[in-house]
PDB file of C-alpha atoms and ligand atoms in Angstrom:
ATOM      1  CA  UNK A   1     -46.046  -9.146  16.031  1.00 52.00           C
ATOM      2  CA  UNK A   2     -45.269 -12.171  18.209  1.00 54.00           C
ATOM      3  CA  UNK A   3     -41.798 -12.751  19.652  1.00 62.00           C
ATOM      4  CA  UNK A   4     -39.645 -15.234  17.726  1.00 66.00           C
ATOM      5  CA  UNK A   5     -36.557 -17.123  18.791  1.00 66.00           C
ATOM      6  CA  UNK A   6     -33.589 -16.704  16.445  1.00 63.00           C
ATOM      7  CA  UNK A   7     -32.120 -19.959  17.839  1.00 63.00           C
ATOM      8  CA  UNK A   8     -34.829 -21.822  15.902  1.00 65.00           C
ATOM      9  CA  UNK A   9     -33.653 -20.374  12.602  1.00 69.00           C
ATOM     10  CA  UNK A  10     -30.326 -22.287  12.342  1.00 73.00           C
ATOM     11  CA  UNK A  11     -28.887 -19.232  10.662  1.00 88.00           C
ATOM     12  CA  UNK A  12     -25.169 -19.888  10.209  1.00 84.00           C
ATOM     13  CA  UNK A  13     -22.921 -17.344   8.550  1.00 92.00           C
ATOM     14  CA  UNK A  14     -19.853 -19.510   7.977  1.00 93.00           C
ATOM     15  CA  UNK A  15     -17.535 -19.799   4.954  1.00 95.00           C
ATOM     16  CA  UNK A  16     -18.791 -23.378   4.356  1.00 94.00           C
ATOM     17  CA  UNK A  17     -22.446 -22.320   4.392  1.00 94.00           C
ATOM     18  CA  UNK A  18     -21.792 -19.364   2.087  1.00 96.00           C
ATOM     19  CA  UNK A  19     -19.464 -21.149  -0.337  1.00 95.00           C
ATOM     20  CA  UNK A  20     -21.735 -24.176  -0.710  1.00 93.00           C
ATOM     21  CA  UNK A  21     -24.310 -22.106  -2.595  1.00 91.00           C
ATOM     22  CA  UNK A  22     -22.064 -19.557  -4.297  1.00 97.00           C
ATOM     23  CA  UNK A  23     -21.919 -19.555  -8.097  1.00 96.00           C
ATOM     24  CA  UNK A  24     -19.734 -16.576  -8.923  1.00 98.00           C
ATOM     25  CA  UNK A  25     -16.504 -16.271 -10.851  1.00 97.00           C
ATOM     26  CA  UNK A  26     -14.911 -13.567  -8.717  1.00 98.00           C
ATOM     27  CA  UNK A  27     -17.093 -12.097  -5.980  1.00 98.00           C
ATOM     28  CA  UNK A  28     -16.695 -13.966  -2.709  1.00 98.00           C
ATOM     29  CA  UNK A  29     -14.096 -16.375  -4.035  1.00 97.00           C
ATOM     30  CA  UNK A  30     -11.843 -14.928  -1.333  1.00 97.00           C
ATOM     31  CA  UNK A  31     -14.027 -14.822   1.736  1.00 97.00           C
ATOM     32  CA  UNK A  32     -13.278 -13.949   5.375  1.00 97.00           C
ATOM     33  CA  UNK A  33     -15.904 -14.411   8.113  1.00 97.00           C
ATOM     34  CA  UNK A  34     -15.484 -12.845  11.558  1.00 97.00           C
ATOM     35  CA  UNK A  35     -17.532 -13.309  14.716  1.00 95.00           C
ATOM     36  CA  UNK A  36     -16.785  -9.757  15.869  1.00 96.00           C
ATOM     37  CA  UNK A  37     -14.926  -6.974  14.142  1.00 97.00           C
ATOM     38  CA  UNK A  38     -14.544  -3.187  14.368  1.00 98.00           C
ATOM     39  CA  UNK A  39     -16.049  -2.587  10.921  1.00 98.00           C
ATOM     40  CA  UNK A  40     -15.984  -4.781   7.820  1.00 98.00           C
ATOM     41  CA  UNK A  41     -15.170  -1.643   5.793  1.00 98.00           C
ATOM     42  CA  UNK A  42     -12.092  -1.024   7.930  1.00 98.00           C
ATOM     43  CA  UNK A  43     -11.073  -4.692   7.606  1.00 98.00           C
ATOM     44  CA  UNK A  44     -11.618  -4.559   3.837  1.00 98.00           C
ATOM     45  CA  UNK A  45      -9.451  -1.430   3.592  1.00 98.00           C
ATOM     46  CA  UNK A  46      -6.686  -3.136   5.578  1.00 98.00           C
ATOM     47  CA  UNK A  47      -6.991  -6.166   3.283  1.00 98.00           C
ATOM     48  CA  UNK A  48      -6.975  -4.010   0.136  1.00 98.00           C
ATOM     49  CA  UNK A  49      -3.833  -2.206   1.297  1.00 97.00           C
ATOM     50  CA  UNK A  50      -2.217  -5.605   1.872  1.00 98.00           C
ATOM     51  CA  UNK A  51      -3.069  -6.595  -1.718  1.00 97.00           C
ATOM     52  CA  UNK A  52      -6.472  -8.327  -1.414  1.00 98.00           C
ATOM     53  CA  UNK A  53      -7.773  -9.348  -4.817  1.00 97.00           C
ATOM     54  CA  UNK A  54     -10.807  -8.014  -6.642  1.00 98.00           C
ATOM     55  CA  UNK A  55     -13.990  -9.560  -5.249  1.00 98.00           C
ATOM     56  CA  UNK A  56     -12.657 -10.271  -1.742  1.00 98.00           C
ATOM     57  CA  UNK A  57     -15.538 -10.319   0.756  1.00 98.00           C
ATOM     58  CA  UNK A  58     -15.331  -9.646   4.493  1.00 98.00           C
ATOM     59  CA  UNK A  59     -18.381 -10.513   6.554  1.00 98.00           C
ATOM     60  CA  UNK A  60     -19.003 -10.269  10.297  1.00 97.00           C
ATOM     61  CA  UNK A  61     -21.666 -11.492  12.688  1.00 96.00           C
ATOM     62  CA  UNK A  62     -21.259  -8.279  14.666  1.00 96.00           C
ATOM     63  CA  UNK A  63     -19.530  -4.905  14.205  1.00 98.00           C
ATOM     64  CA  UNK A  64     -18.407  -2.954  17.239  1.00 97.00           C
ATOM     65  CA  UNK A  65     -17.812   0.250  15.267  1.00 98.00           C
ATOM     66  CA  UNK A  66     -20.113  -0.096  12.275  1.00 98.00           C
ATOM     67  CA  UNK A  67     -19.878   2.997  10.094  1.00 97.00           C
ATOM     68  CA  UNK A  68     -22.719   4.721   8.266  1.00 95.00           C
ATOM     69  CA  UNK A  69     -22.613   7.488   5.659  1.00 91.00           C
ATOM     70  CA  UNK A  70     -21.652  11.021   6.670  1.00 85.00           C
ATOM     71  CA  UNK A  71     -19.744   9.851   9.737  1.00 88.00           C
ATOM     72  CA  UNK A  72     -22.747   8.222  11.390  1.00 91.00           C
ATOM     73  CA  UNK A  73     -22.713   5.090  13.541  1.00 94.00           C
ATOM     74  CA  UNK A  74     -24.224   1.945  11.987  1.00 96.00           C
ATOM     75  CA  UNK A  75     -25.996  -0.302  14.481  1.00 95.00           C
ATOM     76  CA  UNK A  76     -24.729  -3.848  13.746  1.00 97.00           C
ATOM     77  CA  UNK A  77     -25.759  -6.324  16.459  1.00 95.00           C
ATOM     78  CA  UNK A  78     -24.761  -9.977  16.426  1.00 94.00           C
ATOM     79  CA  UNK A  79     -26.697 -12.464  14.283  1.00 89.00           C
ATOM     80  CA  UNK A  80     -29.565 -10.190  13.248  1.00 94.00           C
ATOM     81  CA  UNK A  81     -28.247  -8.618  10.073  1.00 97.00           C
ATOM     82  CA  UNK A  82     -25.847  -8.915   7.184  1.00 98.00           C
ATOM     83  CA  UNK A  83     -22.792  -6.736   7.575  1.00 98.00           C
ATOM     84  CA  UNK A  84     -20.239  -7.208   4.826  1.00 98.00           C
ATOM     85  CA  UNK A  85     -17.794  -5.404   2.555  1.00 98.00           C
ATOM     86  CA  UNK A  86     -16.418  -6.054  -0.916  1.00 98.00           C
ATOM     87  CA  UNK A  87     -13.007  -5.095  -2.252  1.00 98.00           C
ATOM     88  CA  UNK A  88     -13.240  -4.000  -5.892  1.00 98.00           C
ATOM     89  CA  UNK A  89     -10.589  -2.751  -8.278  1.00 97.00           C
ATOM     90  CA  UNK A  90     -12.679  -1.509 -11.212  1.00 97.00           C
ATOM     91  CA  UNK A  91     -10.999  -0.188 -14.367  1.00 96.00           C
ATOM     92  CA  UNK A  92     -12.787   3.154 -13.994  1.00 95.00           C
ATOM     93  CA  UNK A  93     -11.631   6.754 -13.651  1.00 93.00           C
ATOM     94  CA  UNK A  94     -11.733   8.146 -10.097  1.00 92.00           C
ATOM     95  CA  UNK A  95     -14.565  10.447 -11.217  1.00 90.00           C
ATOM     96  CA  UNK A  96     -16.596   7.365 -12.146  1.00 92.00           C
ATOM     97  CA  UNK A  97     -16.279   5.681  -8.729  1.00 92.00           C
ATOM     98  CA  UNK A  98     -19.775   6.841  -7.730  1.00 91.00           C
ATOM     99  CA  UNK A  99     -21.172   4.577 -10.459  1.00 94.00           C
ATOM    100  CA  UNK A 100     -20.304   1.627  -8.232  1.00 96.00           C
ATOM    101  CA  UNK A 101     -22.583   3.009  -5.539  1.00 94.00           C
ATOM    102  CA  UNK A 102     -25.494   2.739  -7.972  1.00 96.00           C
ATOM    103  CA  UNK A 103     -24.450  -0.735  -9.125  1.00 97.00           C
ATOM    104  CA  UNK A 104     -24.439  -1.787  -5.463  1.00 98.00           C
ATOM    105  CA  UNK A 105     -27.875  -0.353  -4.748  1.00 97.00           C
ATOM    106  CA  UNK A 106     -29.397  -1.923  -7.867  1.00 98.00           C
ATOM    107  CA  UNK A 107     -27.804  -5.321  -7.191  1.00 98.00           C
ATOM    108  CA  UNK A 108     -28.951  -5.431  -3.562  1.00 98.00           C
ATOM    109  CA  UNK A 109     -32.440  -4.256  -4.476  1.00 98.00           C
ATOM    110  CA  UNK A 110     -32.804  -6.813  -7.278  1.00 98.00           C
ATOM    111  CA  UNK A 111     -31.485  -9.682  -5.136  1.00 98.00           C
ATOM    112  CA  UNK A 112     -33.763  -8.917  -2.205  1.00 98.00           C
ATOM    113  CA  UNK A 113     -36.819  -8.274  -4.371  1.00 98.00           C
ATOM    114  CA  UNK A 114     -36.307 -11.576  -6.111  1.00 98.00           C
ATOM    115  CA  UNK A 115     -35.774 -13.560  -2.882  1.00 97.00           C
ATOM    116  CA  UNK A 116     -38.497 -11.969  -0.788  1.00 97.00           C
ATOM    117  CA  UNK A 117     -41.037 -10.668  -3.297  1.00 98.00           C
ATOM    118  CA  UNK A 118     -41.132  -7.393  -1.326  1.00 98.00           C
ATOM    119  CA  UNK A 119     -41.448  -4.161  -3.357  1.00 98.00           C
ATOM    120  CA  UNK A 120     -38.253  -2.662  -1.919  1.00 98.00           C
ATOM    121  CA  UNK A 121     -37.247   0.831  -3.068  1.00 97.00           C
ATOM    122  CA  UNK A 122     -34.101   2.941  -3.292  1.00 97.00           C
ATOM    123  CA  UNK A 123     -33.613   6.440  -1.935  1.00 95.00           C
ATOM    124  CA  UNK A 124     -30.796   8.502  -3.451  1.00 93.00           C
ATOM    125  CA  UNK A 125     -28.082   7.556  -3.515  1.00 87.00           C
ATOM    126  CA  UNK A 126     -28.372   4.082  -2.067  1.00 88.00           C
ATOM    127  CA  UNK A 127     -30.679   3.596   0.900  1.00 95.00           C
ATOM    128  CA  UNK A 128     -32.833   0.520   0.732  1.00 97.00           C
ATOM    129  CA  UNK A 129     -36.374   1.204   1.920  1.00 97.00           C
ATOM    130  CA  UNK A 130     -39.519  -0.735   2.659  1.00 97.00           C
ATOM    131  CA  UNK A 131     -42.604   1.432   3.041  1.00 95.00           C
ATOM    132  CA  UNK A 132     -40.341   4.440   3.644  1.00 92.00           C
ATOM    133  CA  UNK A 133     -38.439   2.747   6.474  1.00 95.00           C
ATOM    134  CA  UNK A 134     -34.776   1.937   6.095  1.00 97.00           C
ATOM    135  CA  UNK A 135     -33.846  -1.724   5.744  1.00 98.00           C
ATOM    136  CA  UNK A 136     -30.332  -1.300   4.413  1.00 98.00           C
ATOM    137  CA  UNK A 137     -27.552   1.102   3.564  1.00 97.00           C
ATOM    138  CA  UNK A 138     -24.332   1.165   1.568  1.00 97.00           C
ATOM    139  CA  UNK A 139     -21.080   2.937   2.364  1.00 97.00           C
ATOM    140  CA  UNK A 140     -18.546   3.136  -0.481  1.00 96.00           C
ATOM    141  CA  UNK A 141     -14.997   4.244   0.315  1.00 96.00           C
ATOM    142  CA  UNK A 142     -12.244   4.683  -2.236  1.00 94.00           C
ATOM    143  CA  UNK A 143      -8.527   5.071  -2.668  1.00 96.00           C
ATOM    144  CA  UNK A 144      -7.511   6.614  -5.984  1.00 93.00           C
ATOM    145  CA  UNK A 145      -4.664   8.345  -7.804  1.00 90.00           C
ATOM    146  CA  UNK A 146      -5.066  10.971 -10.550  1.00 86.00           C
ATOM    147  CA  UNK A 147      -5.277   8.333 -13.267  1.00 87.00           C
ATOM    148  CA  UNK A 148      -7.061   5.406 -11.660  1.00 93.00           C
ATOM    149  CA  UNK A 149      -8.748   3.754  -8.718  1.00 96.00           C
ATOM    150  CA  UNK A 150      -6.493   1.713  -6.403  1.00 96.00           C
ATOM    151  CA  UNK A 151      -9.412   0.049  -4.698  1.00 97.00           C
ATOM    152  CA  UNK A 152     -13.000   0.575  -3.678  1.00 98.00           C
ATOM    153  CA  UNK A 153     -14.531  -0.829  -0.535  1.00 98.00           C
ATOM    154  CA  UNK A 154     -18.282  -1.273  -0.733  1.00 98.00           C
ATOM    155  CA  UNK A 155     -19.848  -1.857   2.688  1.00 98.00           C
ATOM    156  CA  UNK A 156     -23.378  -3.190   2.735  1.00 98.00           C
ATOM    157  CA  UNK A 157     -25.561  -3.409   5.831  1.00 98.00           C
ATOM    158  CA  UNK A 158     -28.990  -5.049   5.769  1.00 98.00           C
ATOM    159  CA  UNK A 159     -31.357  -5.498   8.681  1.00 98.00           C
ATOM    160  CA  UNK A 160     -32.541  -9.079   8.372  1.00 98.00           C
ATOM    161  CA  UNK A 161     -34.160 -10.693  11.415  1.00 96.00           C
ATOM    162  CA  UNK A 162     -34.624  -7.789  13.847  1.00 96.00           C
ATOM    163  CA  UNK A 163     -37.933  -7.194  15.520  1.00 96.00           C
ATOM    164  CA  UNK A 164     -39.030  -3.629  16.187  1.00 95.00           C
ATOM    165  CA  UNK A 165     -37.893  -3.701  19.822  1.00 95.00           C
ATOM    166  CA  UNK A 166     -34.401  -4.836  18.840  1.00 96.00           C
ATOM    167  CA  UNK A 167     -33.627  -1.392  17.386  1.00 96.00           C
ATOM    168  CA  UNK A 168     -32.308   1.423  19.593  1.00 95.00           C
ATOM    169  CA  UNK A 169     -34.915   4.076  20.412  1.00 95.00           C
ATOM    170  CA  UNK A 170     -33.374   6.672  18.064  1.00 94.00           C
ATOM    171  CA  UNK A 171     -34.048   4.578  14.977  1.00 94.00           C
ATOM    172  CA  UNK A 172     -36.949   2.374  16.081  1.00 94.00           C
ATOM    173  CA  UNK A 173     -39.576   4.338  14.152  1.00 94.00           C
ATOM    174  CA  UNK A 174     -37.439   4.795  11.013  1.00 94.00           C
ATOM    175  CA  UNK A 175     -35.918   1.333  10.637  1.00 97.00           C
ATOM    176  CA  UNK A 176     -37.277  -1.939   9.386  1.00 98.00           C
ATOM    177  CA  UNK A 177     -35.960  -5.420   8.664  1.00 98.00           C
ATOM    178  CA  UNK A 178     -36.780  -8.176   6.202  1.00 98.00           C
ATOM    179  CA  UNK A 179     -38.426 -10.031   9.083  1.00 98.00           C
ATOM    180  CA  UNK A 180     -40.639  -7.063   9.966  1.00 98.00           C
ATOM    181  CA  UNK A 181     -41.542  -6.539   6.317  1.00 98.00           C
ATOM    182  CA  UNK A 182     -42.258 -10.161   5.456  1.00 97.00           C
ATOM    183  CA  UNK A 183     -43.279 -11.771   8.754  1.00 96.00           C
ATOM    184  CA  UNK A 184     -40.746 -14.586   8.438  1.00 96.00           C
ATOM    185  CA  UNK A 185     -37.145 -15.226   9.466  1.00 96.00           C
ATOM    186  CA  UNK A 186     -34.403 -15.366   6.821  1.00 96.00           C
ATOM    187  CA  UNK A 187     -31.130 -17.256   6.550  1.00 95.00           C
ATOM    188  CA  UNK A 188     -28.386 -14.768   5.984  1.00 97.00           C
ATOM    189  CA  UNK A 189     -25.966 -17.011   4.057  1.00 97.00           C
ATOM    190  CA  UNK A 190     -28.554 -17.540   1.310  1.00 96.00           C
ATOM    191  CA  UNK A 191     -29.201 -13.818   1.104  1.00 98.00           C
ATOM    192  CA  UNK A 192     -25.493 -13.032   0.900  1.00 98.00           C
ATOM    193  CA  UNK A 193     -25.041 -15.593  -1.894  1.00 98.00           C
ATOM    194  CA  UNK A 194     -27.934 -14.126  -3.883  1.00 98.00           C
ATOM    195  CA  UNK A 195     -26.570 -10.585  -3.470  1.00 98.00           C
ATOM    196  CA  UNK A 196     -23.066 -11.594  -4.574  1.00 98.00           C
ATOM    197  CA  UNK A 197     -24.443 -13.344  -7.654  1.00 98.00           C
ATOM    198  CA  UNK A 198     -26.642 -10.404  -8.590  1.00 98.00           C
ATOM    199  CA  UNK A 199     -23.786  -8.000  -7.844  1.00 98.00           C
ATOM    200  CA  UNK A 200     -21.414  -9.820 -10.188  1.00 98.00           C
ATOM    201  CA  UNK A 201     -23.972  -9.547 -13.023  1.00 98.00           C
ATOM    202  CA  UNK A 202     -24.603  -5.842 -12.427  1.00 98.00           C
ATOM    203  CA  UNK A 203     -20.879  -5.091 -12.082  1.00 98.00           C
ATOM    204  CA  UNK A 204     -20.065  -6.848 -15.358  1.00 98.00           C
ATOM    205  CA  UNK A 205     -22.950  -5.043 -17.042  1.00 98.00           C
ATOM    206  CA  UNK A 206     -21.578  -1.680 -15.934  1.00 97.00           C
ATOM    207  CA  UNK A 207     -18.093  -2.477 -17.208  1.00 97.00           C
ATOM    208  CA  UNK A 208     -19.352  -3.787 -20.555  1.00 97.00           C
ATOM    209  CA  UNK A 209     -22.405  -1.667 -21.323  1.00 96.00           C
ATOM    210  CA  UNK A 210     -21.802   1.500 -19.311  1.00 95.00           C
ATOM    211  CA  UNK A 211     -23.598   3.465 -16.611  1.00 95.00           C
ATOM    212  CA  UNK A 212     -26.812   4.264 -18.538  1.00 94.00           C
ATOM    213  CA  UNK A 213     -28.017   0.662 -18.130  1.00 94.00           C
ATOM    214  CA  UNK A 214     -27.428   0.777 -14.377  1.00 96.00           C
ATOM    215  CA  UNK A 215     -29.281   4.074 -14.117  1.00 94.00           C
ATOM    216  CA  UNK A 216     -32.276   2.637 -15.960  1.00 94.00           C
ATOM    217  CA  UNK A 217     -32.674   0.024 -13.221  1.00 96.00           C
ATOM    218  CA  UNK A 218     -31.986   2.535 -10.464  1.00 95.00           C
ATOM    219  CA  UNK A 219     -34.698   4.819 -11.847  1.00 94.00           C
ATOM    220  CA  UNK A 220     -37.168   1.944 -11.819  1.00 96.00           C
ATOM    221  CA  UNK A 221     -36.594   1.284  -8.105  1.00 97.00           C
ATOM    222  CA  UNK A 222     -36.063   4.853  -6.910  1.00 95.00           C
ATOM    223  CA  UNK A 223     -38.421   6.696  -4.606  1.00 93.00           C
ATOM    224  CA  UNK A 224     -36.616  10.067  -4.754  1.00 93.00           C
ATOM    225  CA  UNK A 225     -37.151  11.556  -8.214  1.00 95.00           C
ATOM    226  CA  UNK A 226     -40.111  13.899  -8.508  1.00 94.00           C
ATOM    227  CA  UNK A 227     -40.412  14.179  -4.704  1.00 93.00           C
ATOM    228  CA  UNK A 228     -40.306  17.169  -2.395  1.00 95.00           C
ATOM    229  CA  UNK A 229     -37.167  16.651  -0.345  1.00 95.00           C
ATOM    230  CA  UNK A 230     -35.034  18.177   2.366  1.00 94.00           C
ATOM    231  CA  UNK A 231     -31.336  18.173   1.497  1.00 94.00           C
ATOM    232  CA  UNK A 232     -28.747  18.192   4.262  1.00 90.00           C
ATOM    233  CA  UNK A 233     -25.111  18.746   3.345  1.00 86.00           C
ATOM    234  CA  UNK A 234     -22.102  19.581   5.528  1.00 81.00           C
ATOM    235  CA  UNK A 235     -22.792  23.262   4.839  1.00 85.00           C
ATOM    236  CA  UNK A 236     -26.566  23.677   4.902  1.00 90.00           C
ATOM    237  CA  UNK A 237     -30.056  22.240   4.822  1.00 93.00           C
ATOM    238  CA  UNK A 238     -32.621  23.296   2.205  1.00 94.00           C
ATOM    239  CA  UNK A 239     -35.932  22.267   0.635  1.00 95.00           C
ATOM    240  CA  UNK A 240     -36.308  21.388  -3.015  1.00 96.00           C
ATOM    241  CA  UNK A 241     -37.634  19.006  -5.618  1.00 96.00           C
ATOM    242  CA  UNK A 242     -35.534  16.039  -6.771  1.00 96.00           C
ATOM    243  CA  UNK A 243     -35.666  16.618 -10.523  1.00 96.00           C
ATOM    244  CA  UNK A 244     -33.219  14.179 -12.067  1.00 95.00           C
ATOM    245  CA  UNK A 245     -29.975  12.200 -11.914  1.00 93.00           C
ATOM    246  CA  UNK A 246     -27.092  13.132 -14.211  1.00 90.00           C
ATOM    247  CA  UNK A 247     -24.537  10.881 -15.916  1.00 84.00           C
ATOM    248  CA  UNK A 248     -22.352  10.805 -12.755  1.00 84.00           C
ATOM    249  CA  UNK A 249     -25.205   9.872 -10.461  1.00 89.00           C
ATOM    250  CA  UNK A 250     -25.406  13.371  -8.970  1.00 93.00           C
ATOM    251  CA  UNK A 251     -28.881  14.433  -7.909  1.00 95.00           C
ATOM    252  CA  UNK A 252     -30.281  17.553  -9.587  1.00 97.00           C
ATOM    253  CA  UNK A 253     -32.382  19.420  -7.037  1.00 97.00           C
ATOM    254  CA  UNK A 254     -34.560  22.425  -7.862  1.00 97.00           C
ATOM    255  CA  UNK A 255     -34.355  24.842  -4.937  1.00 96.00           C
ATOM    256  CA  UNK A 256     -37.400  26.897  -3.936  1.00 93.00           C
ATOM    257  CA  UNK A 257     -35.682  29.839  -5.720  1.00 94.00           C
ATOM    258  CA  UNK A 258     -35.813  27.836  -8.971  1.00 95.00           C
ATOM    259  CA  UNK A 259     -32.046  27.372  -9.103  1.00 96.00           C
ATOM    260  CA  UNK A 260     -30.791  23.832  -9.869  1.00 97.00           C
ATOM    261  CA  UNK A 261     -28.317  22.381  -7.373  1.00 95.00           C
ATOM    262  CA  UNK A 262     -26.055  19.487  -8.457  1.00 95.00           C
ATOM    263  CA  UNK A 263     -25.673  17.270  -5.422  1.00 93.00           C
ATOM    264  CA  UNK A 264     -22.648  14.976  -5.369  1.00 87.00           C
ATOM    265  CA  UNK A 265     -23.039  13.911  -1.761  1.00 83.00           C
ATOM    266  CA  UNK A 266     -25.374  14.678   1.071  1.00 85.00           C
ATOM    267  CA  UNK A 267     -28.435  13.404   2.741  1.00 88.00           C
ATOM    268  CA  UNK A 268     -31.882  13.492   1.265  1.00 92.00           C
ATOM    269  CA  UNK A 269     -35.036  13.089   3.296  1.00 90.00           C
ATOM    270  CA  UNK A 270     -38.430  12.861   1.700  1.00 84.00           C
ATOM    271  CA  UNK A 271     -40.451  15.638   3.330  1.00 82.00           C
ATOM    272  CA  UNK A 272     -42.482  14.264   6.228  1.00 64.00           C
ATOM    273  CA  UNK A 273     -39.940  11.468   6.727  1.00 58.00           C
ATOM    274  CA  UNK A 274     -37.314  11.396   9.430  1.00 54.00           C
ATOM    275  CA  UNK A 275     -33.636  10.735   8.801  1.00 56.00           C
ATOM    276  CA  UNK A 276     -31.851   7.445   9.794  1.00 62.00           C
TER     277      UNK A 276
HETATM  278  C1  LIG B   1     -25.602   4.157   5.535  1.00 74.32           C
HETATM  279  O1  LIG B   1     -25.330   5.066   6.341  1.00 74.32           O
HETATM  280  O2  LIG B   1     -26.712   4.059   5.040  1.00 74.32           O
HETATM  281  C2  LIG B   1     -24.534   3.174   5.130  1.00 74.32           C
HETATM  282  C3  LIG B   1     -24.461   2.031   6.069  1.00 74.32           C
HETATM  283  C4  LIG B   1     -23.411   0.998   5.704  1.00 74.32           C
HETATM  284  C5  LIG B   1     -23.270  -0.085   6.745  1.00 74.32           C
HETATM  285  C6  LIG B   1     -22.353  -1.198   6.330  1.00 74.32           C
HETATM  286  S1  LIG B   1     -22.426  -2.587   7.406  1.00 74.32           S
HETATM  287  C7  LIG B   1     -21.051  -3.285   6.609  1.00 74.32           C
HETATM  288  C8  LIG B   1     -20.082  -2.167   6.320  1.00 74.32           C
HETATM  289  N1  LIG B   1     -19.216  -1.919   7.440  1.00 74.32           N
HETATM  290  C9  LIG B   1     -19.426  -0.743   8.012  1.00 74.32           C
HETATM  291  O3  LIG B   1     -18.822  -0.301   8.995  1.00 74.32           O
HETATM  292  N2  LIG B   1     -20.383  -0.092   7.343  1.00 74.32           N
HETATM  293  C10 LIG B   1     -20.880  -0.854   6.228  1.00 74.32           C
END
């Protein structure tokens, strides 16, 4: 693929650019844009603790300490991707917080499919894939009491305009971007607006109609169910078949012994695919 110059893309990620297209009631109505930050999830947690309202969005051009799931580092270079976090205060029980992870994955997948026309897929619980390479990821962090959620921070990272050689060697073969998948550059403000609009619809749907509706969409986009997988948890790594998702979003995995494992968290790799 030929080299392209991002300077030619006039890709501004400013409050004015984002707000000019935004048609939401709540999401993004309080919006903070940073040139450089440690991690938008950390900033969103600080904001939530200081009383930030539902729907507050923190976005950064670059993260110096971008965080991935399971304590991993999330590569977040300047100007090439969308790195943002939402503060939510859903009226859900703490045990239902994982539902928001699925809402997030479905909303991002729908928004990007509709904008780009690419057949993007989801890997449990919420990796965004194109042809089995990772284009985006979601990290949800929560603060809850026994009887309710104080706040959730949903951090979303999407590789937008990277070329293959922009990625560090460790992830070069496993990562992709919208540019690599579609052959054209994208303007990040427009993508963020579309995601926030889709997210608001999916979030309202969850709160009104319940989790089953969200799971229906997730099932349609998922690439995990029915597959031979390798599961890696803090304790162990084992092979199995991804059989189903239960009402909490846990993955039901049939081990080689036939026993069913209920997986609340962990990392799933389709066999013959490397982890990112
Ligand atoms: C994953 O490991 O797949 C989750 C990656 C989540 C990355 C995003 S980028 C914006 C937000 N801030 C962070 O530090 N992480 C999330």
